[in-house]
Each structure stands twice: as structure tokens, then as C-alpha cells.
Amino acid sequence: MKDLISDLRTDWTREEAEAIYNQPFMDLLYQAQTVHREYFDPNQVQRSKLLSIKTGGCAEDCAYCSQSARNGSQLPAAKLIEVERVLAEAKKAKDGGATRYCMGAAWRSPKDRDMATLEAMVHGVKELGMETCMTLGMLEDDQVIRLKDAGLDYYNHNIDTSERYYSEIISTRTFADRIDTLNRVREAGIKVCSGGIVGMGEQQMDRVDMLLALATLEEHPDSVPVNMLIPMADTPLADVEKLDPIEFVRTVALARILMPKSHVRLSAGRTDMTDELQAMCFFAGANSIFVGDTLLTADNPEEDVDAVLFTKLGITAMAVGSHGTK
């Protein structure tokens, strides 16, 4: 498979991606680790912290989400939290070793009345010396520019799954809406953070096609979160069958090979992963995690648990602003 290792291609075909994904597992891991070492220190992992700045009451119907007002969730809607609280939490995250601070709001898109508060959050976190990231749903052109001018480094907008399977998970916006938002953000000069969720009942081809959609964008996302579904009570996916762990590792490896310079983030679902599974994901090219005991409304490993694992594996934290070895 050496001939498929290439430098930042955006013209991958499904046939190539499937051949990589389905090759013998040890060959896949070897290829992924080889690509990873071309661009990154294999013993460094970037650490981010995620805070929910507006929780519950979302008008979208994402089948995996406990914050949707449409899918039977009992989580109450809350208002956008105060800037001072965000900055206090960001300071704690920085003191704990996080280099990027991510702020997420449960809504379809921000309203104009929210923009000044969001800009103040970005500006304040930047002044702490951290990279800034927000996930706010769909954005209008003027909102993108305002966030860019405030100093936003990254915008997270996951495509969630393949275009084929998308309508099985979400009906209140389209796959094309997601891609349009990514293009709008990138064109404004904000770095793109986009990945998806696996284990939602999709087929293997959907995992391949999801990553292929990202790898064939005009530019690869800077960060690619790979989430394992955390089944949430009172959501349509509460009882979905759990994905085989080897399939999850294959997905991480494919992300690394198709998008060699991207930070591949081992995101939601780590609480239920063994140390061995996480280690295999790092070997397959994952080099970013979220730290802290919660991810929006889901559990995440405690920071001391991560510290023990990192010590076992000889992994150290990536410095702020680090974007690979080449």
C-alpha cells in the first residue's frame, strides 16, 4: 500500500479509501503510523478543553444528541452563560495543561444579539494565551467575519456521517448545509475543525465516505474529531448496537492516512475505552484529545486518569500552536 501514501491529496477515490480501510489490520496500522511520523512527533498529543456555553433546547433533531428539544430529551434549556464564567473556566483549563479552549452552544445558529458576547469570549480566551475554537451551528457571512475579527482560531462543525446516511440521523438541516458552513468559515481564514460520529448504526461504507468527504474538500480540516457514539437516554439512538472497537481503530487510521497533516482527535466515547484501545488509536494516528470530566453533557475521563495513561505510554502534551514536525 506504499503507493497510496501521498502528500496532502484532495482527490482520493472511494476505491482507494476502501482499499486502505480494508487491508489487513497490521498493515493498516503500519501505514497509518508511518504517515503519522512524517508529519508529527508520535509521542505528543494536543489537549483541548470543551465548555458548553449554552446548553439544551436546541431546535435541531440530531438523533444522538441529549440537547435536542425534538427527540424526547429531558435536559432543560439554559441561557448563554456569562463571559466572566467562561474566562474563569478557561483559566482553569490552561492551568491544567490545555492549549486550546473550545466553546459550544446548543442551537441551530447564533442570533445577532449573541454576537457581542461570543466575541468577548473569544477575545478573553485569546488574551490568556490559548487557541480558541467555537461550535455554534450554521453561520451567516457577517457572523463569520465578526468571529474572525475577534480572533477566533478554529471553528468546529462536524459533518457527523456520510451524505448517504445523514438523513437517518438529522432532518432539520442537510449535509450540504454542513459543507457550506465549512467552506464559509475556511474562506474567511478561520481554521476548520470537522469530523464525525461512528457507531450510530451506519455501515462501513458510511465511515469511509464521511472521511472521504472531508479529505476531498479544497483544504483538509486542521482538526478531525473522531467520536464514538455515547448512547444518551431519551434519544433515538439510546439502544443502538455498540461498534466493534477494531472498526473504530480502522476509522482513526483512515483519517490519519487521508489527511496526514490534520490533528486527528480522539473525542467522545473515551470513558468507555480501555487503555489498550486508546493506545491503539494513538498508534493509528490520533494525536489530540479533550481533557476534563465532561464533553458538553457527556462524561469524559478525569484528567488524572489521562495523566496515568500518558505516563504509561510515554506521551507528552503538544505545545500551543504546534502544527506538526514538517
CSV table of C-alpha atoms in Angstrom, one decimal, residues 32-326:
chain,number,residue,atom,x,y,z
A,32,ALA,CA,-1.0,5.0,9.5
A,33,GLN,CA,1.9,5.1,11.9
A,34,THR,CA,4.3,5.7,9.0
A,35,VAL,CA,2.3,8.6,7.7
A,36,HIS,CA,1.9,10.0,11.2
A,37,ARG,CA,5.6,10.1,11.8
A,38,GLU,CA,6.2,12.0,8.6
A,39,TYR,CA,4.3,15.0,10.0
A,40,PHE,CA,4.1,14.7,13.8
A,41,ASP,CA,6.0,13.7,16.8
A,42,PRO,CA,4.4,10.3,17.6
A,43,ASN,CA,4.7,10.8,21.3
A,44,GLN,CA,2.9,14.2,21.6
A,45,VAL,CA,-0.8,14.7,21.9
A,46,GLN,CA,-2.6,18.1,21.7
A,47,ARG,CA,-5.0,18.8,24.6
A,48,SER,CA,-8.2,20.8,24.3
A,49,LYS,CA,-11.0,21.6,26.8
A,50,LEU,CA,-14.6,21.9,25.8
A,51,LEU,CA,-17.2,24.0,27.6
A,52,SER,CA,-20.9,24.2,26.9
A,53,ILE,CA,-21.7,27.9,26.9
A,54,LYS,CA,-25.4,27.3,26.1
A,55,THR,CA,-27.0,24.0,27.0
A,56,GLY,CA,-30.3,22.3,26.0
A,57,GLY,CA,-33.3,23.4,24.0
A,58,CYS,CA,-31.7,23.0,20.6
A,59,ALA,CA,-34.2,23.2,17.6
A,60,GLU,CA,-32.3,20.5,15.7
A,61,ASP,CA,-33.3,16.9,15.8
A,62,CYS,CA,-29.9,15.2,15.8
A,63,ALA,CA,-30.7,11.6,16.8
A,64,TYR,CA,-27.6,11.3,19.0
A,65,CYS,CA,-28.0,14.5,21.0
A,66,SER,CA,-29.3,14.9,24.5
A,67,GLN,CA,-29.7,18.6,23.9
A,68,SER,CA,-32.3,18.4,21.2
A,69,ALA,CA,-35.8,19.7,22.1
A,70,ARG,CA,-37.3,17.4,19.4
A,71,ASN,CA,-36.1,14.0,20.4
A,72,GLY,CA,-37.6,13.5,23.8
A,73,SER,CA,-34.7,14.7,25.9
A,74,GLN,CA,-35.4,15.9,29.4
A,75,LEU,CA,-32.5,18.3,29.5
A,76,PRO,CA,-33.8,21.8,30.2
A,77,ALA,CA,-32.8,24.8,28.1
A,78,ALA,CA,-30.4,27.3,29.6
A,79,LYS,CA,-29.3,30.8,28.6
A,80,LEU,CA,-25.9,31.7,27.2
A,81,ILE,CA,-23.6,31.8,30.1
A,82,GLU,CA,-21.6,34.9,31.3
A,83,VAL,CA,-18.3,35.9,29.8
A,84,GLU,CA,-16.7,36.0,33.2
A,85,ARG,CA,-17.6,32.4,33.9
A,86,VAL,CA,-16.2,31.3,30.5
A,87,LEU,CA,-12.9,33.0,31.2
A,88,ALA,CA,-12.6,31.6,34.7
A,89,GLU,CA,-13.1,28.1,33.3
A,90,ALA,CA,-10.6,28.8,30.5
A,91,LYS,CA,-8.0,29.8,33.1
A,92,LYS,CA,-8.5,26.5,34.9
A,93,ALA,CA,-8.2,24.6,31.7
A,94,LYS,CA,-4.9,26.4,30.8
A,95,ASP,CA,-3.6,25.7,34.3
A,96,GLY,CA,-4.5,22.0,33.8
A,97,GLY,CA,-2.4,21.8,30.5
A,98,ALA,CA,-5.0,22.5,27.8
A,99,THR,CA,-3.7,24.6,24.9
A,100,ARG,CA,-7.0,25.1,23.0
A,101,TYR,CA,-10.3,26.2,24.5
A,102,CYS,CA,-13.5,25.1,22.7
A,103,MET,CA,-16.9,26.7,23.4
A,104,GLY,CA,-20.1,25.0,22.2
A,105,ALA,CA,-23.7,26.3,22.1
A,106,ALA,CA,-26.8,24.1,21.6
A,107,TRP,CA,-28.7,26.0,18.9
A,108,ARG,CA,-29.3,26.0,15.2
A,109,SER,CA,-27.3,29.2,14.8
A,110,PRO,CA,-26.4,32.2,16.9
A,111,LYS,CA,-28.7,35.3,16.9
A,112,ASP,CA,-27.3,38.7,16.3
A,113,ARG,CA,-27.9,39.7,19.9
A,114,ASP,CA,-25.5,36.9,21.0
A,115,MET,CA,-22.6,38.0,18.8
A,116,ALA,CA,-21.1,40.7,21.1
A,117,THR,CA,-21.0,38.1,24.0
A,118,LEU,CA,-19.4,35.5,21.8
A,119,GLU,CA,-16.8,38.0,20.5
A,120,ALA,CA,-15.9,38.9,24.1
A,121,MET,CA,-15.4,35.2,25.0
A,122,VAL,CA,-13.0,34.7,22.0
A,123,HIS,CA,-11.1,37.9,22.9
A,124,GLY,CA,-10.8,37.0,26.5
A,125,VAL,CA,-9.6,33.4,25.9
A,126,LYS,CA,-7.1,34.7,23.4
A,127,GLU,CA,-5.7,37.1,26.0
A,128,LEU,CA,-5.0,34.0,28.2
A,129,GLY,CA,-2.6,32.7,25.5
A,130,MET,CA,-4.8,29.9,24.4
A,131,GLU,CA,-6.1,28.9,21.0
A,132,THR,CA,-9.8,29.5,20.6
A,133,CYS,CA,-12.5,27.3,19.0
A,134,MET,CA,-16.2,27.6,18.8
A,135,THR,CA,-19.1,25.4,17.6
A,136,LEU,CA,-22.2,27.4,17.1
A,137,GLY,CA,-24.1,25.7,14.3
A,138,MET,CA,-24.6,27.4,11.0
A,139,LEU,CA,-23.2,31.0,10.5
A,140,GLU,CA,-24.1,33.9,8.2
A,141,ASP,CA,-21.3,35.6,6.4
A,142,ASP,CA,-21.3,38.7,8.7
A,143,GLN,CA,-21.1,36.4,11.7
A,144,VAL,CA,-18.1,34.6,10.4
A,145,ILE,CA,-16.3,37.9,9.8
A,146,ARG,CA,-17.1,39.1,13.3
A,147,LEU,CA,-15.7,35.9,14.9
A,148,LYS,CA,-12.6,36.1,12.7
A,149,ASP,CA,-12.1,39.8,13.7
A,150,ALA,CA,-12.5,38.8,17.3
A,151,GLY,CA,-9.6,36.4,16.9
A,152,LEU,CA,-11.3,33.0,16.6
A,153,ASP,CA,-8.7,30.4,15.5
A,154,TYR,CA,-10.9,27.4,14.8
A,155,TYR,CA,-14.5,26.7,14.0
A,156,ASN,CA,-15.9,23.2,14.7
A,157,HIS,CA,-18.7,22.0,12.5
A,158,ASN,CA,-18.9,18.2,12.2
A,159,ILE,CA,-20.5,16.6,9.2
A,160,ASP,CA,-21.4,13.7,11.5
A,161,THR,CA,-21.7,10.9,9.0
A,162,SER,CA,-21.8,10.1,5.3
A,163,GLU,CA,-24.1,12.0,2.9
A,164,ARG,CA,-26.0,8.7,2.3
A,165,TYR,CA,-26.7,8.1,5.9
A,166,TYR,CA,-27.2,11.7,7.0
A,167,SER,CA,-31.0,11.8,6.7
A,168,GLU,CA,-31.3,8.8,9.0
A,169,ILE,CA,-29.7,11.0,11.8
A,170,ILE,CA,-30.8,14.5,11.1
A,171,SER,CA,-33.7,16.0,9.2
A,172,THR,CA,-33.6,19.7,10.3
A,173,ARG,CA,-30.6,20.6,8.1
A,174,THR,CA,-28.9,18.9,5.2
A,175,PHE,CA,-25.4,17.5,4.6
A,176,ALA,CA,-24.9,20.3,2.0
A,177,ASP,CA,-25.7,22.9,4.8
A,178,ARG,CA,-22.8,21.4,6.8
A,179,ILE,CA,-20.4,21.6,3.8
A,180,ASP,CA,-21.5,25.2,3.0
A,181,THR,CA,-20.7,26.3,6.6
A,182,LEU,CA,-17.3,24.7,6.4
A,183,ASN,CA,-16.5,26.5,3.2
A,184,ARG,CA,-17.7,29.8,4.5
A,185,VAL,CA,-15.5,29.5,7.6
A,186,ARG,CA,-12.4,28.4,5.6
A,187,GLU,CA,-12.8,31.2,3.1
A,188,ALA,CA,-12.8,33.7,5.9
A,189,GLY,CA,-9.4,32.4,7.1
A,190,ILE,CA,-10.6,30.5,10.2
A,191,LYS,CA,-9.2,27.0,10.6
A,192,VAL,CA,-11.7,24.2,10.2
A,193,CYS,CA,-12.4,21.5,12.8
A,194,SER,CA,-14.7,18.9,11.4
A,195,GLY,CA,-15.2,15.2,11.9
A,196,GLY,CA,-18.0,12.8,12.7
A,197,ILE,CA,-19.5,10.2,14.9
A,198,VAL,CA,-19.3,6.5,14.4
A,199,GLY,CA,-21.3,3.7,16.0
A,200,MET,CA,-24.7,5.3,15.0
A,201,GLY,CA,-25.9,2.2,13.2
A,202,GLU,CA,-24.1,3.2,9.9
A,203,GLN,CA,-22.4,0.8,7.6
A,204,GLN,CA,-18.7,0.5,7.0
A,205,MET,CA,-19.1,2.4,3.7
A,206,ASP,CA,-20.6,5.4,5.6
A,207,ARG,CA,-17.5,5.7,7.8
A,208,VAL,CA,-15.3,5.6,4.7
A,209,ASP,CA,-17.5,8.1,2.9
A,210,MET,CA,-17.6,10.5,5.8
A,211,LEU,CA,-13.8,10.7,5.9
A,212,LEU,CA,-13.6,10.9,2.1
A,213,ALA,CA,-16.0,13.9,2.2
A,214,LEU,CA,-13.5,15.7,4.5
A,215,ALA,CA,-10.4,14.5,2.7
A,216,THR,CA,-11.7,15.8,-0.7
A,217,LEU,CA,-12.5,19.3,0.5
A,218,GLU,CA,-10.4,22.1,-1.1
A,219,GLU,CA,-8.3,22.0,2.1
A,220,HIS,CA,-8.2,19.3,4.7
A,221,PRO,CA,-9.6,20.3,8.1
A,222,ASP,CA,-6.9,21.3,10.6
A,223,SER,CA,-8.6,19.1,13.2
A,224,VAL,CA,-10.7,15.9,12.6
A,225,PRO,CA,-12.6,14.7,15.7
A,226,VAL,CA,-13.5,11.0,15.6
A,227,ASN,CA,-16.3,10.4,18.1
A,228,MET,CA,-17.5,7.1,19.3
A,229,LEU,CA,-21.3,7.4,19.9
A,230,ILE,CA,-22.2,7.7,23.6
A,231,PRO,CA,-25.8,6.5,23.7
A,232,MET,CA,-27.8,9.1,25.6
A,233,ALA,CA,-31.1,8.3,27.4
A,234,ASP,CA,-34.3,9.5,25.7
A,235,THR,CA,-32.7,9.9,22.3
A,236,PRO,CA,-33.5,7.8,19.2
A,237,LEU,CA,-30.0,6.1,19.4
A,238,ALA,CA,-30.2,5.2,23.1
A,239,ASP,CA,-30.2,1.5,22.3
A,240,VAL,CA,-28.1,1.3,19.2
A,241,GLU,CA,-25.7,-1.7,18.9
A,242,LYS,CA,-22.1,-0.8,20.0
A,243,LEU,CA,-19.5,-0.6,17.3
A,244,ASP,CA,-16.7,-3.1,17.2
A,245,PRO,CA,-13.5,-1.4,18.6
A,246,ILE,CA,-11.4,-2.6,15.7
A,247,GLU,CA,-13.7,-0.8,13.3
A,248,PHE,CA,-13.2,2.3,15.3
A,249,VAL,CA,-9.4,2.0,15.1
A,250,ARG,CA,-9.7,1.4,11.4
A,251,THR,CA,-11.6,4.7,11.1
A,252,VAL,CA,-8.9,6.6,13.0
A,253,ALA,CA,-6.2,5.1,10.8
A,254,LEU,CA,-8.0,6.0,7.6
A,255,ALA,CA,-8.4,9.6,8.9
A,256,ARG,CA,-4.7,9.8,9.5
A,257,ILE,CA,-3.7,8.4,6.1
A,258,LEU,CA,-6.2,10.5,4.1
A,259,MET,CA,-5.4,13.7,6.0
A,260,PRO,CA,-1.8,13.4,7.0
A,261,LYS,CA,-1.3,16.9,8.4
A,262,SER,CA,-4.6,17.1,10.3
A,263,HIS,CA,-4.8,16.7,14.1
A,264,VAL,CA,-6.9,13.6,14.5
A,265,ARG,CA,-8.8,14.0,17.7
A,266,LEU,CA,-9.9,11.0,19.8
A,267,SER,CA,-13.1,12.6,21.0
A,268,ALA,CA,-16.3,11.4,22.6
A,269,GLY,CA,-16.5,7.9,24.0
A,270,ARG,CA,-13.1,7.6,25.7
A,271,THR,CA,-14.7,6.9,29.1
A,272,ASP,CA,-15.8,3.5,27.8
A,273,MET,CA,-12.5,2.8,26.0
A,274,THR,CA,-9.8,0.6,27.6
A,275,ASP,CA,-6.2,1.9,27.9
A,276,GLU,CA,-5.3,-0.6,25.2
A,277,LEU,CA,-7.9,0.7,22.8
A,278,GLN,CA,-6.8,4.3,23.3
A,279,ALA,CA,-3.2,3.3,22.9
A,280,MET,CA,-4.1,1.6,19.6
A,281,CYS,CA,-5.9,4.7,18.4
A,282,PHE,CA,-2.8,6.8,19.2
A,283,PHE,CA,-0.7,4.3,17.3
A,284,ALA,CA,-3.1,4.6,14.4
A,285,GLY,CA,-2.5,8.4,14.3
A,286,ALA,CA,-4.8,10.1,16.8
A,287,ASN,CA,-2.9,13.0,18.4
A,288,SER,CA,-5.5,15.1,20.1
A,289,ILE,CA,-7.9,14.7,22.9
A,290,PHE,CA,-10.4,16.6,25.1
A,291,VAL,CA,-9.4,16.9,28.7
A,292,GLY,CA,-11.8,17.4,31.7
A,293,ASP,CA,-14.5,15.2,33.1
A,294,THR,CA,-17.3,16.4,30.7
A,295,LEU,CA,-17.9,16.9,27.0
A,296,LEU,CA,-20.9,19.2,26.8
A,297,THR,CA,-23.3,16.8,28.5
A,298,ALA,CA,-21.4,13.6,28.3
A,299,ASP,CA,-18.8,12.0,30.6
A,300,ASN,CA,-15.1,12.2,29.8
A,301,PRO,CA,-12.1,10.7,31.6
A,302,GLU,CA,-10.8,12.6,34.6
A,303,GLU,CA,-7.6,14.4,34.0
A,304,ASP,CA,-5.6,12.3,36.4
A,305,VAL,CA,-6.8,9.2,34.5
A,306,ASP,CA,-5.4,10.7,31.3
A,307,ALA,CA,-2.1,11.6,33.1
A,308,VAL,CA,-1.6,8.0,34.2
A,309,LEU,CA,-2.3,6.7,30.7
A,310,PHE,CA,0.1,9.2,29.2
A,311,THR,CA,2.8,8.2,31.6
A,312,LYS,CA,2.4,4.6,30.7
A,313,LEU,CA,2.7,5.4,27.0
A,314,GLY,CA,5.4,8.0,27.3
A,315,ILE,CA,3.2,10.6,25.7
A,316,THR,CA,3.7,14.3,26.4
A,317,ALA,CA,1.5,17.4,25.8
A,318,MET,CA,1.9,19.2,22.5
A,319,ALA,CA,2.7,22.9,22.9
A,320,VAL,CA,0.3,25.6,22.0
A,321,GLY,CA,0.4,26.5,18.3
A,322,SER,CA,2.2,23.3,17.4
A,323,HIS,CA,1.1,22.0,13.9
A,324,GLY,CA,3.4,19.0,13.3
A,325,THR,CA,7.0,18.3,12.6
A,326,LYS,CA,7.1,19.4,9.0
